[in-house]
Coordinates of C-alpha atoms in Angstrom, one line a residue:
M192 CA 0.0 0.0 0.0
S193 CA 2.7 2.5 1.0
E194 CA 5.1 4.2 -1.3
T195 CA 8.4 5.9 -0.3
L196 CA 7.8 9.7 -0.6
K197 CA 10.6 11.9 -1.7
R198 CA 10.9 15.6 -1.2
H199 CA 7.8 17.5 -2.3
I200 CA 7.5 21.0 -3.7
V201 CA 4.4 23.3 -3.7
I202 CA 4.3 25.8 -6.5
G203 CA 1.8 28.7 -6.6
T204 CA 0.6 31.0 -9.3
A205 CA -0.1 34.7 -9.1
G206 CA -1.3 37.3 -11.5
H207 CA -4.2 39.3 -12.8
I208 CA -7.6 37.8 -13.8
D209 CA -7.7 36.3 -17.3
H210 CA -4.0 36.4 -17.8
G211 CA -4.0 32.6 -18.5
K212 CA -2.8 31.1 -15.2
S213 CA -5.2 28.1 -15.4
A214 CA -4.6 27.5 -19.1
L215 CA -0.9 27.6 -18.4
I216 CA -1.2 25.0 -15.7
K217 CA -3.2 22.7 -18.1
S218 CA -0.4 23.2 -20.6
L219 CA 2.2 22.2 -18.1
T220 CA 0.4 19.3 -16.4
G221 CA -2.5 18.2 -18.6
T222 CA -4.8 18.9 -15.7
D223 CA -7.5 21.6 -15.7
P224 CA -7.4 23.2 -12.2
D225 CA -10.8 24.9 -12.7
R226 CA -12.7 22.3 -10.7
L227 CA -15.9 24.2 -10.1
K228 CA -18.8 24.4 -12.5
E229 CA -19.0 28.2 -11.7
E230 CA -15.4 28.6 -12.9
K231 CA -16.1 26.7 -16.2
E232 CA -19.0 29.0 -16.9
R233 CA -17.3 32.2 -16.0
G234 CA -13.9 31.2 -17.4
M235 CA -12.1 32.3 -14.3
T236 CA -10.7 30.6 -11.2
T237 CA -12.8 31.5 -8.1
D238 CA -11.2 29.1 -5.6
L239 CA -8.0 27.2 -5.3
G240 CA -7.3 24.6 -8.1
F241 CA -4.6 21.9 -7.9
A242 CA -2.5 20.0 -10.5
F243 CA 0.5 17.8 -10.3
F244 CA 3.8 18.6 -12.0
G245 CA 5.7 15.4 -12.2
D246 CA 5.7 13.2 -9.1
D247 CA 7.4 15.7 -6.7
A248 CA 5.5 19.0 -7.2
T249 CA 2.0 20.4 -6.9
I250 CA 0.8 23.5 -8.6
I251 CA -1.8 25.6 -6.8
D252 CA -3.8 27.8 -9.1
V253 CA -5.0 30.9 -7.3
P254 CA -7.7 33.3 -8.6
G255 CA -6.7 36.7 -9.9
H256 CA -10.0 38.5 -9.6
E257 CA -9.9 41.1 -6.8
K258 CA -13.0 39.7 -5.2
F259 CA -11.2 36.4 -4.7
V260 CA -7.8 37.6 -3.4
R261 CA -8.6 35.9 -0.1
H262 CA -8.4 32.6 -1.9
M263 CA -5.1 33.6 -3.4
L264 CA -3.8 34.3 0.1
A265 CA -5.0 30.9 1.3
G266 CA -3.0 29.2 -1.4
A267 CA 0.1 31.4 -1.3
S268 CA 0.6 30.9 2.4
T269 CA 2.0 27.4 1.9
I270 CA 4.0 27.6 -1.4
D271 CA 7.7 27.1 -2.0
F272 CA 8.0 29.3 -5.1
V273 CA 5.7 31.1 -7.5
I274 CA 4.8 31.2 -11.2
F275 CA 4.1 34.9 -11.7
V276 CA 1.9 35.4 -14.8
V277 CA 1.6 38.6 -16.9
A278 CA -0.4 38.6 -20.2
A279 CA 1.4 40.1 -23.1
D280 CA -1.7 41.9 -24.4
D281 CA -2.7 43.5 -21.0
G282 CA 0.7 43.9 -19.4
V283 CA 1.0 44.8 -15.7
M284 CA -2.5 45.3 -14.2
P285 CA -3.8 46.2 -10.7
Q286 CA -4.1 42.7 -9.5
T287 CA -0.6 42.0 -10.9
I288 CA 0.7 44.6 -8.5
E289 CA -1.4 43.5 -5.6
H290 CA -0.4 39.9 -6.0
F291 CA 3.3 40.9 -6.2
E292 CA 2.9 42.9 -3.0
I293 CA 1.3 39.9 -1.3
L294 CA 4.2 37.7 -2.4
K295 CA 6.6 40.1 -0.8
L296 CA 4.6 40.3 2.4
L297 CA 4.5 36.5 2.6
Q298 CA 8.3 36.4 1.9
I299 CA 8.0 34.1 -1.1
K300 CA 11.3 35.0 -2.6
R301 CA 11.8 32.6 -5.5
G302 CA 10.0 31.9 -8.7
V303 CA 9.7 32.4 -12.5
I304 CA 7.9 35.2 -14.4
V305 CA 5.8 33.9 -17.3
V306 CA 4.6 36.2 -20.1
T307 CA 1.5 34.5 -21.6
K308 CA -0.5 35.2 -24.8
I309 CA 2.6 36.0 -26.9
D310 CA 0.7 34.7 -29.9
L311 CA -1.6 37.7 -29.7
V312 CA 1.0 40.5 -29.9
D313 CA 4.1 41.5 -31.8
K314 CA 7.7 41.5 -30.5
K315 CA 7.6 45.3 -29.7
R316 CA 4.6 44.8 -27.4
I317 CA 6.4 41.9 -25.7
E318 CA 9.4 44.1 -25.1
T319 CA 7.2 46.8 -23.6
V320 CA 5.5 44.4 -21.2
I321 CA 8.9 43.0 -20.2
G322 CA 10.0 46.6 -19.4
E323 CA 6.8 47.1 -17.3
I324 CA 7.6 43.8 -15.4
K325 CA 11.3 44.8 -14.8
Q326 CA 10.1 48.2 -13.4
L327 CA 7.7 46.4 -11.1
I328 CA 10.3 43.9 -9.8
K329 CA 13.2 46.4 -9.5
D330 CA 15.1 46.1 -6.2
S331 CA 13.0 43.2 -5.1
F332 CA 13.5 39.5 -4.5
F333 CA 12.3 38.9 -8.1
E334 CA 14.7 41.2 -9.7
N335 CA 16.9 38.3 -11.1
A336 CA 14.0 35.9 -11.6
P337 CA 14.0 34.2 -15.1
I338 CA 11.4 35.5 -17.6
V339 CA 9.9 32.9 -19.9
L340 CA 7.6 33.7 -22.9
V341 CA 4.8 31.3 -23.6
S342 CA 1.6 30.7 -25.6
N343 CA -1.0 28.4 -24.2
V344 CA -2.6 28.2 -27.6
T345 CA 0.5 27.3 -29.8
G346 CA 2.5 25.7 -27.0
E347 CA 5.5 27.9 -27.7
G348 CA 7.8 28.2 -24.7
I349 CA 6.1 25.5 -22.6
E350 CA 9.0 23.1 -22.8
N351 CA 11.4 25.9 -21.9
L352 CA 9.2 26.7 -18.9
K353 CA 9.1 23.1 -17.8
R354 CA 12.9 23.0 -17.8
T355 CA 13.0 26.2 -15.8
L356 CA 10.6 24.9 -13.2
R357 CA 12.7 21.7 -12.9
V358 CA 15.8 23.8 -12.1
L359 CA 13.8 25.8 -9.5
I360 CA 12.5 22.6 -8.0
E361 CA 16.1 21.2 -7.7
Q362 CA 17.3 24.4 -6.2
T363 CA 14.5 24.7 -3.6
E364 CA 15.7 24.0 -0.1
T365 CA 13.9 21.5 2.1
K366 CA 11.5 23.2 4.5
T367 CA 12.6 23.3 8.1
D368 CA 10.7 20.7 10.1
K369 CA 9.8 21.7 13.7
G370 CA 8.7 18.1 14.3
V371 CA 5.2 18.8 15.6
F372 CA 2.5 17.9 13.0
R373 CA 0.4 20.8 11.7
M374 CA -1.6 21.3 8.5
P375 CA -3.9 24.3 7.7
I376 CA -6.9 23.1 5.8
D377 CA -7.6 24.6 2.4
R378 CA -10.1 22.1 1.2
C379 CA -12.7 19.8 2.7
F380 CA -15.0 17.4 0.9
T381 CA -16.9 14.1 1.2
M382 CA -16.0 11.0 -0.8
K383 CA -18.6 8.3 -1.2
G384 CA -17.6 5.2 0.7
F385 CA -14.8 7.1 2.6
G386 CA -16.5 10.0 4.3
T387 CA -14.8 13.3 5.2
V388 CA -11.5 14.3 3.5
I389 CA -9.4 17.3 4.4
A390 CA -6.6 18.7 2.3
G391 CA -3.7 21.0 2.7
T392 CA 0.0 21.4 2.8
V393 CA 1.8 19.9 5.8
L394 CA 3.8 22.7 7.4
S395 CA 5.6 20.6 10.0
G396 CA 5.9 17.1 11.4
R397 CA 4.6 13.8 10.2
V398 CA 1.3 11.9 10.4
R399 CA 0.6 8.2 9.9
V400 CA -2.6 6.2 9.2
G401 CA -4.2 5.4 12.6
D402 CA -2.8 8.5 14.3
T403 CA -5.0 10.8 16.4
L404 CA -5.2 14.5 15.4
E405 CA -6.8 17.5 16.8
L406 CA -9.2 19.7 14.8
L407 CA -8.7 23.4 15.7
P408 CA -10.1 25.7 16.9
Q409 CA -13.0 23.2 17.5
K410 CA -10.7 21.1 19.8
K411 CA -12.2 18.0 18.3
E412 CA -10.4 14.6 18.2
L413 CA -10.0 13.0 14.8
K414 CA -8.7 9.7 13.6
V415 CA -6.6 9.3 10.4
R416 CA -8.3 6.7 8.3
G417 CA -6.2 7.1 5.1
I418 CA -3.7 9.4 3.4
E419 CA -3.2 10.3 -0.3
V420 CA -0.4 12.2 -1.9
H421 CA -0.6 12.7 -5.7
N422 CA -3.6 10.5 -5.9
K423 CA -1.6 7.6 -4.4
K424 CA -2.3 6.0 -1.0
V425 CA 0.5 6.3 1.5
D426 CA 1.0 5.2 5.1
E427 CA 2.4 8.6 6.2
V428 CA 3.1 12.1 5.1
G429 CA 5.5 14.8 6.3
T430 CA 6.6 18.4 6.0
G431 CA 6.2 20.1 2.6
F432 CA 3.7 17.6 1.1
R433 CA 0.3 18.4 -0.1
A434 CA -2.0 15.7 1.3
A435 CA -5.6 14.6 1.4
I436 CA -6.4 13.0 4.7
N437 CA -9.5 10.8 5.2
I438 CA -10.6 11.4 8.8
I439 CA -13.1 9.9 11.3
G440 CA -14.6 12.2 13.9
A441 CA -16.0 15.2 12.0
D442 CA -18.4 15.9 9.2
K443 CA -17.7 18.2 6.2
E444 CA -20.2 20.7 7.6
E445 CA -18.1 21.0 10.8
I446 CA -14.9 22.0 9.0
E447 CA -14.0 25.2 7.1
R448 CA -11.0 26.6 5.4
G449 CA -8.7 28.1 7.9
N450 CA -9.2 25.3 10.4
V451 CA -6.0 23.4 11.4
V452 CA -5.3 19.8 12.1
A453 CA -2.4 19.2 14.4
Q454 CA -0.7 16.9 16.9
P455 CA -2.9 17.0 20.0
G456 CA -1.8 19.1 23.0
Y457 CA 0.5 21.6 21.2
F458 CA -1.6 24.3 19.5
E459 CA -4.2 26.5 21.2
P460 CA -6.8 28.7 19.6
S461 CA -6.4 32.4 20.5
F462 CA -8.2 35.7 20.2
Y463 CA -5.0 37.6 20.8
M464 CA -1.7 37.3 18.9
N465 CA 1.3 39.6 18.7
G466 CA 3.4 40.2 15.6
S467 CA 5.6 42.5 13.5
L468 CA 3.7 44.4 10.8
Y469 CA 5.1 46.2 7.8
L470 CA 2.8 48.8 6.1
L471 CA 3.1 49.1 2.4
H472 CA 4.2 52.4 0.9
S473 CA 1.0 52.5 -1.1
A474 CA -1.2 52.1 2.0
P475 CA -2.9 54.9 3.9
P476 CA -1.7 55.5 7.5
L477 CA -2.9 52.8 9.9
K478 CA -4.5 54.1 13.0
N479 CA -4.5 52.3 16.3
F480 CA -7.5 49.9 16.7
T481 CA -8.3 49.8 13.0
R482 CA -10.6 46.9 11.9
V483 CA -9.0 44.8 9.2
H484 CA -9.2 41.5 7.3
L485 CA -6.3 39.3 8.7
H486 CA -5.2 36.6 6.3
L487 CA -3.3 33.9 8.3
G488 CA -2.5 30.4 7.1
T489 CA -5.5 29.4 5.0
G490 CA -7.9 31.4 7.0
E491 CA -9.4 34.9 7.0
Y492 CA -10.3 36.7 10.2
I493 CA -11.8 40.1 11.2
A494 CA -9.4 41.7 13.7
R495 CA -8.5 45.0 15.4
V496 CA -4.9 46.1 15.0
V497 CA -3.4 47.5 18.3
I498 CA -0.2 49.3 17.5
L499 CA 2.1 48.8 20.5
Q500 CA 4.7 51.6 20.0
K501 CA 2.7 54.5 18.7
K502 CA -0.8 55.7 17.8
T503 CA -0.4 55.5 14.0
L504 CA 1.8 53.4 11.6
E505 CA 2.8 55.4 8.6
P506 CA 3.2 54.0 5.1
G507 CA 6.5 52.1 4.7
E508 CA 6.9 51.7 8.5
K509 CA 7.3 48.6 10.5
G510 CA 5.9 48.2 14.1
M511 CA 5.0 45.7 16.7
V512 CA 1.2 45.0 16.9
Q513 CA -1.4 43.0 18.6
F514 CA -4.3 41.5 16.7
R515 CA -7.6 41.1 18.6
L516 CA -9.7 38.7 16.6
E517 CA -13.4 38.3 16.5
K518 CA -13.1 34.5 16.3
P519 CA -10.1 32.4 17.5
A520 CA -7.3 31.4 15.2
V521 CA -4.5 28.8 15.4
C522 CA -1.0 29.6 14.2
D523 CA 2.6 29.2 15.1
I524 CA 5.6 31.5 15.7
G525 CA 7.0 32.6 12.4
D526 CA 3.7 32.3 10.4
R527 CA 3.4 35.1 7.8
F528 CA 0.2 37.1 7.5
V529 CA -1.3 39.8 5.3
I530 CA -3.8 42.5 6.3
R531 CA -6.4 44.2 4.1
T532 CA -8.6 47.1 4.9
Y533 CA -12.1 46.3 6.1
S534 CA -13.9 48.3 3.4
P535 CA -13.1 48.8 0.6
V536 CA -10.9 45.7 0.7
I537 CA -7.3 46.6 -0.2
T538 CA -4.0 44.9 0.7
I539 CA -2.1 47.3 3.0
G540 CA 0.5 45.3 4.8
G541 CA 1.8 42.1 6.3
G542 CA 4.3 40.5 8.6
V543 CA 5.1 37.7 10.9
I544 CA 3.4 36.2 14.0
L545 CA 5.7 36.3 17.0
E546 CA 3.3 35.2 19.8
P547 CA 0.4 33.0 18.7
K548 CA -1.1 32.9 22.2
A549 CA -0.8 36.3 23.7
E550 CA -2.3 38.1 26.7
K551 CA -4.3 41.2 26.1
I552 CA -1.9 44.2 26.2
K553 CA -2.9 47.4 27.9
G554 CA -0.9 50.4 26.9
F555 CA 2.7 50.8 25.9
D556 CA 5.2 48.3 27.6
E557 CA 8.9 48.6 26.7
E558 CA 9.6 45.0 28.0
I559 CA 7.0 43.5 25.7
I560 CA 8.5 45.4 22.7
E561 CA 11.9 44.2 23.6
H562 CA 10.6 40.6 24.0
L563 CA 8.9 40.7 20.6
Q564 CA 12.1 42.1 19.0
K565 CA 14.0 39.1 20.3
M566 CA 11.3 36.7 19.1
E567 CA 11.8 38.1 15.5
T568 CA 15.0 36.1 15.2
Q569 CA 12.9 32.9 15.4
E570 CA 15.9 31.0 16.5
P571 CA 14.8 28.0 18.6
I572 CA 17.3 28.7 21.4
V573 CA 15.9 32.3 21.7
L574 CA 12.3 31.1 21.7
V575 CA 13.1 28.8 24.6
E576 CA 14.9 31.5 26.5
E577 CA 12.1 34.0 25.9
D578 CA 9.4 31.5 26.9
L579 CA 11.2 31.1 30.3
N580 CA 11.7 34.9 30.6
Q581 CA 8.0 35.5 30.1
T582 CA 6.9 32.8 32.7
W583 CA 8.3 34.3 35.9
K584 CA 5.8 32.9 38.4
T585 CA 6.5 29.3 37.8
P586 CA 9.3 27.0 36.6
L587 CA 8.8 25.1 33.4
T588 CA 9.4 21.5 32.2
P589 CA 10.7 20.8 28.7
E590 CA 7.2 19.6 28.0
D591 CA 5.7 22.9 29.1
I592 CA 8.1 24.8 26.8
S593 CA 7.5 22.4 24.0
R594 CA 3.8 23.1 24.1
D595 CA 4.4 26.9 24.3
I596 CA 6.7 27.1 21.2
N597 CA 5.6 24.0 19.4
L598 CA 8.9 22.2 19.3
P599 CA 9.5 18.6 20.2
A600 CA 10.4 18.2 23.9
E601 CA 13.7 16.4 23.2
G602 CA 14.9 19.3 21.1
V603 CA 13.9 21.7 23.8
K604 CA 15.8 19.7 26.4
N605 CA 19.0 20.0 24.3
L606 CA 18.5 23.8 24.0
L607 CA 18.0 24.0 27.8
D608 CA 21.3 22.3 28.3
E609 CA 22.9 24.9 26.1
L610 CA 21.3 27.7 28.0
I611 CA 22.5 26.2 31.3
K612 CA 26.1 26.2 30.0
K613 CA 25.7 29.8 29.0
D614 CA 24.5 30.6 32.6
I615 CA 21.1 31.9 31.3
V616 CA 18.9 29.1 32.8
L617 CA 18.8 27.1 36.0
L618 CA 17.6 23.6 36.7
I619 CA 15.9 24.2 40.0
D620 CA 14.5 20.7 40.6
A621 CA 16.2 17.8 38.8
R622 CA 13.7 15.2 39.8
R623 CA 10.8 17.1 38.4
A624 CA 12.9 18.6 35.5
L625 CA 11.9 22.2 36.4
Y626 CA 13.8 25.0 34.7
Y627 CA 13.8 28.7 35.5
S628 CA 15.3 31.9 34.0
K629 CA 18.3 33.4 35.8
K630 CA 17.0 36.8 34.8
N631 CA 13.7 36.2 36.5
L632 CA 15.5 34.7 39.5
S633 CA 17.3 37.9 40.0
G634 CA 14.1 39.9 39.8
L635 CA 12.2 37.6 42.1
K636 CA 15.0 37.8 44.7
E637 CA 14.8 41.6 44.6
R638 CA 11.0 41.5 45.1
I639 CA 11.4 39.2 48.1
L640 CA 14.1 41.3 49.7
E641 CA 12.0 44.4 49.2
I642 CA 9.0 42.7 51.0
I643 CA 11.2 41.7 53.9
K644 CA 12.7 45.2 54.2
L645 CA 9.2 46.7 54.2
F646 CA 8.1 44.3 56.9
H647 CA 11.1 45.3 59.0
D648 CA 10.3 49.0 58.5
E649 CA 6.7 48.4 59.6
N650 CA 7.6 46.0 62.4
P651 CA 11.0 46.9 63.8
T652 CA 10.4 45.0 67.0
L653 CA 9.6 41.7 65.3
V654 CA 12.3 39.1 64.5
G655 CA 11.0 38.5 60.9
I656 CA 8.1 38.0 58.6
P657 CA 6.4 34.5 58.8
K658 CA 7.4 32.6 55.7
I659 CA 3.8 32.0 54.7
E660 CA 3.0 35.7 55.0
L661 CA 6.0 36.4 52.8
L662 CA 4.6 34.1 50.1
N663 CA 1.2 35.7 50.4
R664 CA 2.6 39.2 49.9
L665 CA 4.1 38.2 46.5
P666 CA 1.9 38.4 43.4
K667 CA -0.7 35.6 43.3
G668 CA 0.3 32.4 41.5
I669 CA 4.0 32.1 42.6
D670 CA 4.9 28.4 42.5
N671 CA 5.7 26.9 45.9
I672 CA 8.7 24.9 44.7
L673 CA 10.1 28.1 43.1
F674 CA 9.4 30.1 46.2
N675 CA 11.3 27.6 48.5
F676 CA 14.2 27.4 46.0
V677 CA 14.6 31.2 46.0
I678 CA 14.4 31.4 49.8
Q679 CA 17.0 28.7 50.1
N680 CA 19.2 30.5 47.5
L681 CA 19.0 33.8 49.4
R682 CA 19.8 32.0 52.6
E683 CA 22.9 30.4 51.1
E684 CA 24.0 33.8 49.8
N685 CA 23.7 35.2 53.4
K686 CA 21.0 37.6 52.2
I687 CA 18.4 36.4 54.7
K688 CA 18.1 34.4 58.0
I689 CA 15.3 32.0 58.9
T690 CA 14.4 31.1 62.5
D691 CA 13.4 27.6 63.6
D692 CA 9.7 28.6 63.4
N693 CA 10.1 30.0 59.9
K694 CA 10.5 33.7 60.5
V695 CA 12.4 35.3 57.7
S696 CA 14.6 38.4 58.1
L697 CA 17.3 40.2 56.3
F698 CA 20.7 38.8 57.3
N699 CA 22.0 41.9 59.2
F700 CA 18.6 42.9 60.7
K701 CA 18.5 43.5 64.4
V702 CA 15.3 44.2 66.4
K703 CA 15.0 47.8 67.5
L704 CA 13.7 48.4 71.0
D705 CA 13.0 51.8 72.6
S706 CA 13.3 52.2 76.4
R707 CA 9.5 52.0 77.0
L708 CA 9.2 48.8 75.0
S709 CA 12.2 47.3 76.7
E710 CA 10.7 48.1 80.1
I711 CA 7.4 46.3 79.2
I712 CA 9.3 43.3 77.8
T713 CA 11.2 42.9 81.1
K714 CA 7.9 43.0 83.0
I715 CA 6.3 40.4 80.8
E716 CA 9.3 38.1 81.0
K717 CA 9.3 38.4 84.9
I718 CA 5.5 37.6 85.0
F719 CA 6.1 34.3 83.0
L720 CA 9.0 33.3 85.1
D721 CA 7.1 33.9 88.3
A722 CA 4.0 32.1 87.0
R723 CA 6.1 29.0 86.2
F724 CA 3.6 26.4 84.9
Q725 CA 0.4 28.4 85.3
T726 CA 1.0 31.3 82.9
P727 CA -1.4 34.0 81.8
D728 CA -2.8 34.5 78.3
I729 CA -2.6 37.8 76.3
E730 CA -6.0 38.8 77.6
S731 CA -4.9 38.4 81.2
L732 CA -1.8 40.4 80.5
L733 CA -3.8 43.3 79.2
T734 CA -5.6 43.6 82.5
K735 CA -2.4 43.8 84.6
N736 CA -1.8 47.5 83.7
I737 CA 1.8 46.9 82.8
G738 CA 1.8 49.0 79.6
E739 CA -0.2 50.5 76.8
P740 CA -2.2 47.8 75.0
E741 CA -0.4 48.2 71.6
L742 CA 3.0 48.3 73.1
L743 CA 2.2 45.3 75.3
K744 CA 1.1 43.3 72.3
K745 CA 4.3 44.2 70.4
A746 CA 6.4 43.2 73.5
Y747 CA 4.5 39.9 73.8
R748 CA 5.0 39.1 70.1
Y749 CA 8.7 40.1 70.3
L750 CA 9.2 37.6 73.2
I751 CA 7.6 34.8 71.2
D752 CA 9.4 35.7 68.0
N753 CA 12.9 35.6 69.7
G754 CA 12.1 32.4 71.5
T755 CA 12.0 33.8 75.1
L756 CA 8.3 32.7 75.3
V757 CA 7.4 29.3 73.8
Y758 CA 3.9 28.7 72.4
V759 CA 3.1 25.0 73.0
G760 CA -0.5 24.9 71.7
E761 CA -4.1 25.3 72.9
G762 CA -3.4 29.0 73.7
V763 CA -0.7 28.1 76.3
V764 CA 2.6 29.9 76.5
F765 CA 5.6 29.2 78.8
H766 CA 8.9 30.9 79.4
K767 CA 11.7 29.0 77.6
D768 CA 13.4 28.3 81.0
M769 CA 10.3 26.6 82.3
V770 CA 10.0 24.5 79.1
E771 CA 13.7 23.4 79.6
E772 CA 13.0 22.6 83.3
A773 CA 9.9 20.6 82.4
K774 CA 11.9 18.6 79.8
K775 CA 14.7 17.7 82.2
K776 CA 12.2 16.6 84.9
L777 CA 10.2 14.6 82.3
I778 CA 13.3 12.8 80.9
G779 CA 14.6 12.0 84.4
F780 CA 11.2 10.6 85.4
L781 CA 10.9 8.4 82.2
R782 CA 14.5 7.0 82.7
E783 CA 13.5 5.9 86.1
H784 CA 9.8 4.8 85.6
K785 CA 9.7 4.1 81.8
E786 CA 6.3 5.7 81.3
I787 CA 4.3 8.7 82.6
R788 CA 0.6 9.6 82.7
V789 CA -0.8 13.1 82.2
S790 CA -1.8 13.2 85.8
E791 CA 1.7 12.3 86.9
F792 CA 3.2 15.0 84.7
R793 CA 0.7 17.5 86.0
D794 CA 1.6 16.8 89.6
M795 CA 5.3 16.9 88.8
L796 CA 5.0 20.5 87.6
N797 CA 2.5 21.5 90.3
T798 CA 0.0 22.7 87.6
S799 CA -3.3 21.8 86.1
R800 CA -4.2 19.5 83.2
R801 CA -5.0 22.6 81.1
Y802 CA -1.3 23.4 81.1
A803 CA 0.2 19.9 81.4
L804 CA -1.5 18.3 78.4
P805 CA -0.5 20.9 75.8
L806 CA 3.1 20.8 77.0
L807 CA 3.2 17.0 76.8
I808 CA 1.8 17.1 73.2
Y809 CA 4.4 19.7 72.4
F810 CA 7.1 17.3 73.6
D811 CA 5.5 14.6 71.5
T812 CA 6.0 16.8 68.4
K813 CA 9.7 17.3 69.3
G814 CA 10.3 13.6 69.7
I815 CA 11.0 13.9 73.4
T816 CA 8.1 11.6 74.2
I817 CA 6.0 9.0 72.3
K818 CA 2.3 8.6 73.2
R819 CA 1.3 5.0 73.8
G820 CA -2.3 4.6 74.9
E821 CA -2.9 6.6 78.1
T822 CA 0.9 7.0 78.8
R823 CA 4.0 8.5 77.3
V824 CA 7.4 6.8 76.9
L825 CA 10.8 8.3 76.2
G826 CA 11.4 9.3 72.5
T827 CA 14.5 9.6 70.5
G828 CA 14.2 13.3 69.5
G829 CA 16.6 16.0 70.4
G830 CA 16.1 18.9 72.8
V831 CA 13.5 21.6 72.4

């Protein structure tokens, strides 16, 4: 069933209506690309037509009529090089110019110029038309393109054109394969006995019969039932090939041009995407928030253009923009686009998508502009670095990054290793394979140190900020693993200190006490020493008239924070000396008697069960004792 597929080339056509593009393709291939009855009757191509040139190339015939330029864009977005057609009798016409501008915007840089209908004119007219063409292509990617003269009626020049196309096919470089399957749909039809068939050019990756694909933006699961290339059944198809894929899971009515089939889990539909836009010299100034037709992949969308660096983009200028779409689209980093005015519909510019899944941008942001300028390189290692830089609240796995930038995880892992060697990225958790940007690490450290300093300024009498409070003061969504990594990192750098009860302070911070507060602290400490094992709570202290309520609370918290007073649970607090005394008595008793009951511990301390039980439970948590039924035995833990 399967045939070995060699490299495949997709050739497009461009040019004004009725300049003989479809007739030329029939002369080259023997196939009439006008597949619709409407086209036969009108003598013009209204939608995409397809024909095979040899066994390694497909020619896409695109319409020339202005009304159908959107179909031309759908075809042109996936071609390797172009046959640019100009009729000898008409010469360069409006759609000739518009198609040429579109080819430039889509960065289709190779092709052949074909002058058709030479049987209708004399040599002088042909020379005039060639002059018009050379003026059009001057200083462009097409300046040195071959010009071939043909007649579709007499066949003159057709063999020469075939040879020229063969040379271009051989010279065409293989498309870069990102490894993740994606195919924009440009045709969908039903075949009797087979069901739904989708067709398009595979932009990346491979797909096999039996594979599962995702239909986007519908997010619908599809099963690959069969694949055809050049009307031949194959087991698999890869980058650069035009393919017809027989699918299970969706009807023809559910699918439209512009939809995408892709490897599940990588591509996400989005209403917002960022890119770099070039405005044609012939275009009017583009104002911020202008409504346009956005041609992307094989789809057409209505979108608002948000200009990120200024209020208006002038003709001939390039700028960073955000598209806000009225319906979601699916694309990838590096996809080319063209924009046309909403009404009347005129091509005014185009560019490249830099962020296919963007957040809504509010106002000018220099960091976003800088980020997008870096993304313009489209180098995989830069894409990985920027993905990490843009995700500062959480570390990422290679799989996370792979889904963000649509590259295979193994390739991402190799790029991460390179970035680690360059000291740009850190592996913060080897077991979970979590990576984080060093640039973001530096910024997060600064935020944390600022929060701690602010806490010290607000609470000069407190030892430090509770670790959980520190986390809560950071922006919502900070990953716990990342937070603990940064705290440990700051501790190792002697930037912070952490107490046994998780109070965090700057390394050189010292509690500041004024004379009045020191006086109250001394009084409270004496009260707890005198009370021994029947201590007051904070409410009782407030009634003793030993200081202003606010100062008393600060003093009380200070004594707990610095460990002078020990909270053992159930609202019970003891002086640290009393806790140590109780521990020694308890250990001595257990060494002699092996076990102790709560009542015995209570009597030993000359207190009540209200105080004795919380203290015993506290010793349990420290490993001093182990509860066994109604008694405690000696544990193996260290001191309190």
